[in-house]
Structure formats: C-alpha cells, structure tokens
C-alpha cells in the first residue's frame, strides 16, 4: 500500500508537472506547427477588417503582381511556390505596403500566411543601399526566431543585398559593433540589450517593427515589458505590426500598447462540426478490456489512418508498447520528446509510414493531420477538474466545414464515471453516440 500511495503521488506530480509546462508548450506547439506545415490552412470565412480611418478606401489584391513588388521579391515569392495571396494576405499586404505606412494588428490561426506576409513587407521596405538596421522582428523564442529567419532568407534569396542578423542568446558581438544588416530578428531580451544597452544599432532609424506570435509572447514573464521598452525607443513614424494566432483579452491589451492607431484584421477559424462523423462508444470494465476491444477493432480501423488519444503520457506509452507487442506497427507522440522528434513522428505518420499514432492531448493540440479518418478516445477528454472537455472532444474528432471527409470516432468507456462523461458530451453536441459491440463489427464498415 505504501507503494500504491507512492505511485499515486507520483502520478499526481506528473499531472502537476504537465500543467506547469503548459505556457512553454504554446511556444513548442507553435514551433511544431511551423516544422510540419507545408501548406496554407484552408479557410472559407470572410476576413473582418476594422480600419483606422473608415473612410479611406479598402484595397485588397488577388495577385502578387498588383502589389508592384520589386522583381527580386516577386521572384522570391514565386520560387516558394506561392501562386496567389492567401486570404489574410489579400488584405494585409496592401495595408502594410501602403504609403504612408499603416499600423496593423492581424489575427488568424497558424498556417494562414501571416509570417510570409510580414516578411514580404519587411523586405519591401528596406533600402539595401543603406548599411544599418531598418526592420526589427521580435519572436517569443530562439527557435521561432530561427524559423522566421529562414522564411526571410528564402523569400529574399534573389535580393542578396539585404542582410539579416539574429539577436538571440548565444550570438555575442564585440562591444562597439555597429550592425550593417538591414533586418534584425530575435527575442525581446537580446533585442533590447542590442539596442538599449550595447547600442549595436540606432533604434531611431527603424522603419518597421514586427511583433510576431503575440499570444505566445505574453506567456513568458518579462517579454511584454521588454517588447514595450523596445517599442518606446522607436520613432513615431515607425510602422508597427503585430500578429497573433489567438486573441484573448490579455493579447488584445498588449497589442493596443504596442500598436498605436492600428488597422485590425481578423480571420475566424473554420468551424468544426461533428456532422460528418459517426460516433460510437465501447463498454469495458478496465484498461485491459479496453485494450482487448481495441485489438478487436484494429483491423477495421487501420483500413484508414487512426489516432488514439490517452489521458496521460504513461497510458500512451503503455498502450503503444502493448500494441507493438501484438505485432502492430504504431507511432508514439509523447510530451517528453523534443519538438524536432515530435515533428519527425508526425511527418512519418503523414507519409503513411505508420497507420496508427498514439498520443496524449497536450501533445496533439493544434495539429491537424488531414488524412486521419478514425479517432479513438482511449480515454475521454476531461479538464483538470475531471469534467467533460467538449472543446477538446470536438477538436479531436470534428471536421472543418466543407473540406471535411467522413470520419469515425470510437470512445472507450471503462467506468460509471466515464459513461457519465460520455453522456454529457452527447448531450452537449446533441448528437447520438451509438453503442458498438466489438465482437460484432459489421456496423462500422
Ligand atoms: P502563419 O504565419 O500564419 O502560421 P505562414 O506564413 O507560416 O503562416 O504560412 C503557412 C504555410 O503556407 C507555409 O508553409 C507557407 O510557406 C505557406 N504559404 C504562405 N503564404 C502562401 C501563399 N500565398 N500561397 C501558398 N502558400 C503559402
């Protein structure tokens, strides 16, 4: 019993630890999205625009030519495989490239083309003949700064006079350095040191200030203050641009402090629905029974690709182990993996090298693997108080708008408590979840 108590305590600690790493997880999630994203996220919603001056005409463009970009940049854009501006870019690009420059706050989910948009704006505004920093871009983490830097390098590949430097930890410059690069990208702390303390460049000469991933930024203690202190050193005439994937009250308050007189652009996420999903539940008495039931339906679910969700890393690890022991080839996506490792696992799964991906919720949040048509909730999604987590349920199995293919969701129920949760989820969405007898599988075909 001492051992049991200890194990219980250990489990609790793990749960607590899991909650502690959450803020950082937002940065990790964002990086993961960037590492695995190769395409624009589809979105059929309309862009909402709030103009600083509602009487000024609103331009939006359908082609990159209309923007009258420098030929080197247009070439860069096309070489990245972009044919036409994304939804958010249609409106954001003309605003950012307008004369006189306009300030902008833009919000849309990750993968909708924000980074590409502000990179293009920065590259358009610099004067390559002047050898000093003219654009600043702050990102929440070292890794995210590197990712954005890569986009700058790619898009600017035919515009080699424009140079880029990274203001990130580890990049130590000798005292007295005067930067010659036109674009500085980095994290708020180092950026602040570089312009305030070390005076590596003159903030008064900055034309464009970009604050990327504002929602991730404010999760880190100190980043808000540092960003605001950088912003205060910049001239009045400097163009301020702020981007965020989500827009809570806290992000909004921060955005208003960074960006005076902004134009505001928002693109709502595509709604997810359960309309094209067949939902089932399987009644069991224990974890082992759930595993047996899963083995029974394994053949049926692996006709397509499947994702299996567990509540804890421990269960996910156990389940992946048991499935492998049965001779099934499965992938495990777990919170203790490095982001790069996680990206590699997702990549393999996307390529179809594995048919089944076992994961926890924290890990898979924000990842949409389009070809997945079967989702198994080995554990039902609950929040930290043990209440049904409807939002996560919808996000795990729902499909967006008219792009959604048909799908199948199977929920494993192993106690009165989880039956109760299932019933609440069913009520919430007002859609029947049918009982599935795993010894008689004709129904799910
Ligand atoms: P966000 O910053 O909103 O997460 P990104 O700018 O990183 O979005 O774009 C997401 C993905 O879509 C990237 O792989 C990017 O190369 C690609 N992309 C961006 N703009 C376009 C476009 N106009 N046409 C095609 N692909 C694009």
PDB file of C-alpha atoms in Angstrom, residues 305 329 331 342-355 371:
ATOM      1  CA  UNK A 305      -5.183   6.059 -40.570  1.00  0.00           C
ATOM      2  CA  UNK A 329       3.330  -1.019 -36.025  1.00  0.00           C
ATOM      3  CA  UNK A 331       3.951   5.544 -33.595  1.00  0.00           C
ATOM      4  CA  UNK A 342       7.756  15.110 -32.430  1.00  0.00           C
ATOM      5  CA  UNK A 343       7.839  16.756 -35.842  1.00  0.00           C
ATOM      6  CA  UNK A 344       9.636  13.713 -37.252  1.00  0.00           C
ATOM      7  CA  UNK A 345       6.997  11.354 -35.817  1.00  0.00           C
ATOM      8  CA  UNK A 346       4.168  13.420 -37.285  1.00  0.00           C
ATOM      9  CA  UNK A 347       5.959  13.597 -40.608  1.00  0.00           C
ATOM     10  CA  UNK A 348       6.292   9.807 -40.789  1.00  0.00           C
ATOM     11  CA  UNK A 349       2.653   9.389 -39.864  1.00  0.00           C
ATOM     12  CA  UNK A 350       1.619  11.878 -42.536  1.00  0.00           C
ATOM     13  CA  UNK A 351       3.592   9.997 -45.098  1.00  0.00           C
ATOM     14  CA  UNK A 352       1.688   6.879 -44.104  1.00  0.00           C
ATOM     15  CA  UNK A 353       4.739   5.053 -42.784  1.00  0.00           C
ATOM     16  CA  UNK A 354       2.684   4.313 -39.686  1.00  0.00           C
ATOM     17  CA  UNK A 355      -1.027   3.700 -39.719  1.00  0.00           C
ATOM     18  CA  UNK A 371      -5.859  12.015 -43.705  1.00  0.00           C
TER      19      UNK A 371
END
